[in-house]
Tab-separated table of C-alpha atoms in Angstrom:
chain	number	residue	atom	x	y	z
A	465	UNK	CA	-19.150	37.876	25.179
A	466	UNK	CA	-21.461	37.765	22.358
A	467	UNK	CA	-24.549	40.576	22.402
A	468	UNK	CA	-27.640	40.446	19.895
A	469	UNK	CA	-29.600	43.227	19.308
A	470	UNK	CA	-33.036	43.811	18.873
A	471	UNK	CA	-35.934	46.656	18.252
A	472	UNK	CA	-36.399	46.500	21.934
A	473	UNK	CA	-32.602	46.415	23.486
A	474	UNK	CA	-29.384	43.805	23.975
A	475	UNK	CA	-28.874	40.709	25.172
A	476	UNK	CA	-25.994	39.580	26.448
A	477	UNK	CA	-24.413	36.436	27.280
A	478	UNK	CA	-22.102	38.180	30.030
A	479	UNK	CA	-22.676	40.331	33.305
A	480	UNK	CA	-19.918	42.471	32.096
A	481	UNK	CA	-21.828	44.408	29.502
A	482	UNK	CA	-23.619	48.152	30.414
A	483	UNK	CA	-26.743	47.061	28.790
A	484	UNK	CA	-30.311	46.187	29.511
A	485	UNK	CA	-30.687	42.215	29.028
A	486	UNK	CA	-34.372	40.980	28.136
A	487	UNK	CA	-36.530	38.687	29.844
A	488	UNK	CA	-39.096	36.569	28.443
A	489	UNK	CA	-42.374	36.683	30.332
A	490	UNK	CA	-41.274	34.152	32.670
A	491	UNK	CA	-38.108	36.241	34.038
A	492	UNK	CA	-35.349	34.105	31.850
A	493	UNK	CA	-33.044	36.013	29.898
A	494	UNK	CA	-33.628	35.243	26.289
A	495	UNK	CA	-32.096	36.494	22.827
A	496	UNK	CA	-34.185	39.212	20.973
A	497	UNK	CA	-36.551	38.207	18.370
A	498	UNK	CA	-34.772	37.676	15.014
A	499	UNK	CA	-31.423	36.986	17.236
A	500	UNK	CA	-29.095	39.526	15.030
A	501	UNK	CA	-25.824	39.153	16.342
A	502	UNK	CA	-23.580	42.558	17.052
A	503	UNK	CA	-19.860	42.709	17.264
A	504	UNK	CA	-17.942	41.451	20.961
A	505	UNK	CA	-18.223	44.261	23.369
A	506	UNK	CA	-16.241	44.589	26.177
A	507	UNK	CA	-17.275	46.949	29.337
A	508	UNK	CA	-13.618	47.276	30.386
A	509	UNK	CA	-13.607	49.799	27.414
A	510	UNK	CA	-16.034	52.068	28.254
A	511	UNK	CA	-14.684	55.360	29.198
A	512	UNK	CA	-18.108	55.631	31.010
A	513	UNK	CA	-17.863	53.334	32.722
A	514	UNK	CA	-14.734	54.496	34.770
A	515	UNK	CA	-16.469	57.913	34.793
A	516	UNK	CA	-19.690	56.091	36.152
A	517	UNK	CA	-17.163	54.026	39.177
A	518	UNK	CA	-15.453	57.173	39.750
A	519	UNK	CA	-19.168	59.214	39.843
A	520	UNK	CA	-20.093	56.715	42.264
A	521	UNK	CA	-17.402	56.181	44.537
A	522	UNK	CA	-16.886	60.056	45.165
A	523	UNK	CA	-20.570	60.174	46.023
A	524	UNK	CA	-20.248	57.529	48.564
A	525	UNK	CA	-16.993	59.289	50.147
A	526	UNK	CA	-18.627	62.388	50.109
A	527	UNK	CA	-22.056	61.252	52.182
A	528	UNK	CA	-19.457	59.483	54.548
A	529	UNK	CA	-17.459	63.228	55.358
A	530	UNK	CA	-20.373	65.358	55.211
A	531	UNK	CA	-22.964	63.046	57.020
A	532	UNK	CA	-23.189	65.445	60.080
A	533	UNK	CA	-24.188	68.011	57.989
A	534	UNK	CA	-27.906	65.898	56.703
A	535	UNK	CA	-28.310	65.368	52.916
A	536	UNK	CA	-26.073	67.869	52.171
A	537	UNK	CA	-23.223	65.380	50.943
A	538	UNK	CA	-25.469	65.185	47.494
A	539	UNK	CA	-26.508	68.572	46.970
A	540	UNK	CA	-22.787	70.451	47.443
A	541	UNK	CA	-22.268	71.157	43.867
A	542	UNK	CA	-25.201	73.689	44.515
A	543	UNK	CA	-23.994	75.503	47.400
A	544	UNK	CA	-20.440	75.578	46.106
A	545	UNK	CA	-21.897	76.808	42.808
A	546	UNK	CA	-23.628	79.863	44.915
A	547	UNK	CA	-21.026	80.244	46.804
A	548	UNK	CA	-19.021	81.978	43.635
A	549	UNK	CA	-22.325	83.149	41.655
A	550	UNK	CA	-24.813	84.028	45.078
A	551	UNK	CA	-27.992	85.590	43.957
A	552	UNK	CA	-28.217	83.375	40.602
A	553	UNK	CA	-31.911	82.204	39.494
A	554	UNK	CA	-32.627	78.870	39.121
A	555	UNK	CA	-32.538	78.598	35.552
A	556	UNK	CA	-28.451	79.883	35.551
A	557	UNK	CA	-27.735	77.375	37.941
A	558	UNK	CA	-29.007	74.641	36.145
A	559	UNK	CA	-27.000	75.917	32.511
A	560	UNK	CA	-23.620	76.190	34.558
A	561	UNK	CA	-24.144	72.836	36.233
A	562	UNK	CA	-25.527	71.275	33.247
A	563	UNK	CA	-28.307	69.863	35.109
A	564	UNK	CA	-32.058	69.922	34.288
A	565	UNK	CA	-34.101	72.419	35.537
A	566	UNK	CA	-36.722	70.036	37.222
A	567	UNK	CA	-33.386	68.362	39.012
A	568	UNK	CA	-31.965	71.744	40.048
A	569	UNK	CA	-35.494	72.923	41.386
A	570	UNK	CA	-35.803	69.792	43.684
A	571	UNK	CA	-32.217	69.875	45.101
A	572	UNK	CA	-32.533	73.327	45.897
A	573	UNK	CA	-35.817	73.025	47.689
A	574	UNK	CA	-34.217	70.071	50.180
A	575	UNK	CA	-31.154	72.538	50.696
A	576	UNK	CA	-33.659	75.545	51.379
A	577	UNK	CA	-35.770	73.044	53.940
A	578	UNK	CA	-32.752	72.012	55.667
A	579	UNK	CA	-31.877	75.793	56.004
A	580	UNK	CA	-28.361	76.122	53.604
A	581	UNK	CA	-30.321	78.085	50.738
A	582	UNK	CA	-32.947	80.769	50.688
A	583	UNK	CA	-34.623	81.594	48.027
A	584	UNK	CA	-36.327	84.822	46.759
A	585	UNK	CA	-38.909	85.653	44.083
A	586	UNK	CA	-36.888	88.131	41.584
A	587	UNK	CA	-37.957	91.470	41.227
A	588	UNK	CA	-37.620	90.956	37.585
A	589	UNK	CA	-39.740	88.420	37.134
A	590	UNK	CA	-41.750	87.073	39.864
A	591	UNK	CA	-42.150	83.758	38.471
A	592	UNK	CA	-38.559	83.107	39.310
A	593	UNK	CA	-36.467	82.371	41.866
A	594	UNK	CA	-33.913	84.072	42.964
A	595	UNK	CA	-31.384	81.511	45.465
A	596	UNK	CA	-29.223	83.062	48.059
A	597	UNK	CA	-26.568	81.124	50.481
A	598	UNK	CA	-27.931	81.345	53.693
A	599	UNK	CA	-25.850	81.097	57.358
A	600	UNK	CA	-26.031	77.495	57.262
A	601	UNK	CA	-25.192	77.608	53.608
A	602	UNK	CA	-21.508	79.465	54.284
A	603	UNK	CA	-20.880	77.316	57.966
A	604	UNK	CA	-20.760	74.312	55.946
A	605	UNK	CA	-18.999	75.428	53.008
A	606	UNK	CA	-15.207	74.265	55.043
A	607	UNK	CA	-16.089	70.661	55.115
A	608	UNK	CA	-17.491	70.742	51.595
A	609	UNK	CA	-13.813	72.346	50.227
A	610	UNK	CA	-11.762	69.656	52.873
A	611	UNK	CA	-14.011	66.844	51.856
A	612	UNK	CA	-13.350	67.670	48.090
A	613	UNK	CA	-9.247	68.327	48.618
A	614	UNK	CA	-9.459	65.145	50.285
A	615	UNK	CA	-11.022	62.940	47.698
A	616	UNK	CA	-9.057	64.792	44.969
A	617	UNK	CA	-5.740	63.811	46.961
A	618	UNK	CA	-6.904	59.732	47.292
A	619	UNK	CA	-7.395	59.265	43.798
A	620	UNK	CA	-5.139	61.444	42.254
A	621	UNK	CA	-2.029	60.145	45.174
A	622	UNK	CA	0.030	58.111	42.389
A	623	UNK	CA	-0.423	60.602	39.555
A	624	UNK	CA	2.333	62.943	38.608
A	625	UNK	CA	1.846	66.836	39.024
A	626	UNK	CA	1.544	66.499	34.700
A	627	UNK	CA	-0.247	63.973	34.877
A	628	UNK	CA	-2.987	65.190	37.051
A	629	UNK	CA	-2.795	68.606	34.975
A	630	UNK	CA	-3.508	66.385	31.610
A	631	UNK	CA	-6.368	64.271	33.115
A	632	UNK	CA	-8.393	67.340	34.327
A	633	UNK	CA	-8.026	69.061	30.772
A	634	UNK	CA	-9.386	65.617	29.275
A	635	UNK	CA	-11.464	65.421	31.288
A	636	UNK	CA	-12.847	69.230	30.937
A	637	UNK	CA	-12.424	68.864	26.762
A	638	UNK	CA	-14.977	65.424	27.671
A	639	UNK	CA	-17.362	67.298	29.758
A	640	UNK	CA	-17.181	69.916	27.030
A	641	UNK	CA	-18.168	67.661	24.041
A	642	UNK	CA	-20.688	65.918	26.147
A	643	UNK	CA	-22.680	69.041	26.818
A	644	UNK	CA	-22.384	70.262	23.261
A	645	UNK	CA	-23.663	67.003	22.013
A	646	UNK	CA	-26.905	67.291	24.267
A	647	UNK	CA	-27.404	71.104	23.772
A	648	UNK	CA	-27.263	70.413	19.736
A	649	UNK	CA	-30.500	70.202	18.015
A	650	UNK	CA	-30.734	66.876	16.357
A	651	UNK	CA	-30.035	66.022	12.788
A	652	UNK	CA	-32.737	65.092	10.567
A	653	UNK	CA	-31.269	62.881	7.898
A	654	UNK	CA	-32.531	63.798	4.134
């Protein structure tokens, strides 16, 4: 597969590739203006992408188990995250999820409609929230953890007891170096 780059994006000649192709104004895929070519890339390589499939895939199994239970099958990371740290504001739940604030805000408010959350203004300061696992919140919490062994068990069925214990820590040291390379200020070159 050959890719070109441009100011704008890639173009590639192959469905394969993780990247946005360009389209001329009358929808055809065309090369980038001054048609610099870039080295052969090859998706199969992508640790992302296998994170992204995986990502995916456990999202789907998870809406399938925990469909009775509304749009909760999404949002479980939350509860399961309050179930350990109850009483958190929404700002802590966002750092030890690493997800945005805006993101955590929005999920929370579905999960407080749907009656699995409650959240309180803090005493501390009243322009925060303070989110609490509600009755609904701890009833559902048994699927969530059977749901999760479950998955963990399907995809992890021909892996060695090592083996799963070596993924998990690459996994974590991944994670890990992800969210230090988003929380570090960028470099301005001199």
């Amino acid at each position: 597969m050959q890719l070109y780059e441009s100011n704008t994006g890639f173009y590639a000649k192959s469905r394969l590739l993780f990247t946005r192709v360009l389209y001329n104004s009358e929808g055809t895929a065309r090369a980038p203006a001054g048609g610099q070519r870039c080295e052969t890339v090859d998706s199969e390589q992508f640790i992302g992408r296998y994170i992204s499939m995986l990502y995916r895939f456990r999202k789907s199994f998870m809406s399938r188990r925990l469909g009775d239970f509304g749009r909760v099958a999404g949002l479980y990371v939350f509860l399961l995250t309050l179930e350990r740290h109850d009483g958190q504001n929404q700002e802590q739940i966002s750092e030890r999820l690493g997800i945005d604030k805006a993101t955590t805000c929005k999920a929370l408010q579905k999960l407080e409609r749907q009656g699995y959350v409650r959240r309180e203004v803090d005493e501390r300061d009243r322009r925060a929230y303070r989110v609490y696992l509600a009755k609904a919140g701890h009833a559902v919490l048994p699927a969530i953890r059977g749901a999760i062994r479950e998955w963990d068990a399907l995809v992890t069925a021909e892996l060695t007891e090592e083996e799963e214990q070596v993924l998990s820590g690459l996994l974590r040291r991944l994670a890990e170096k992800a969210r230090g390379a988003i929380s570090d200020p960028p470099r301005q070159e001199s």
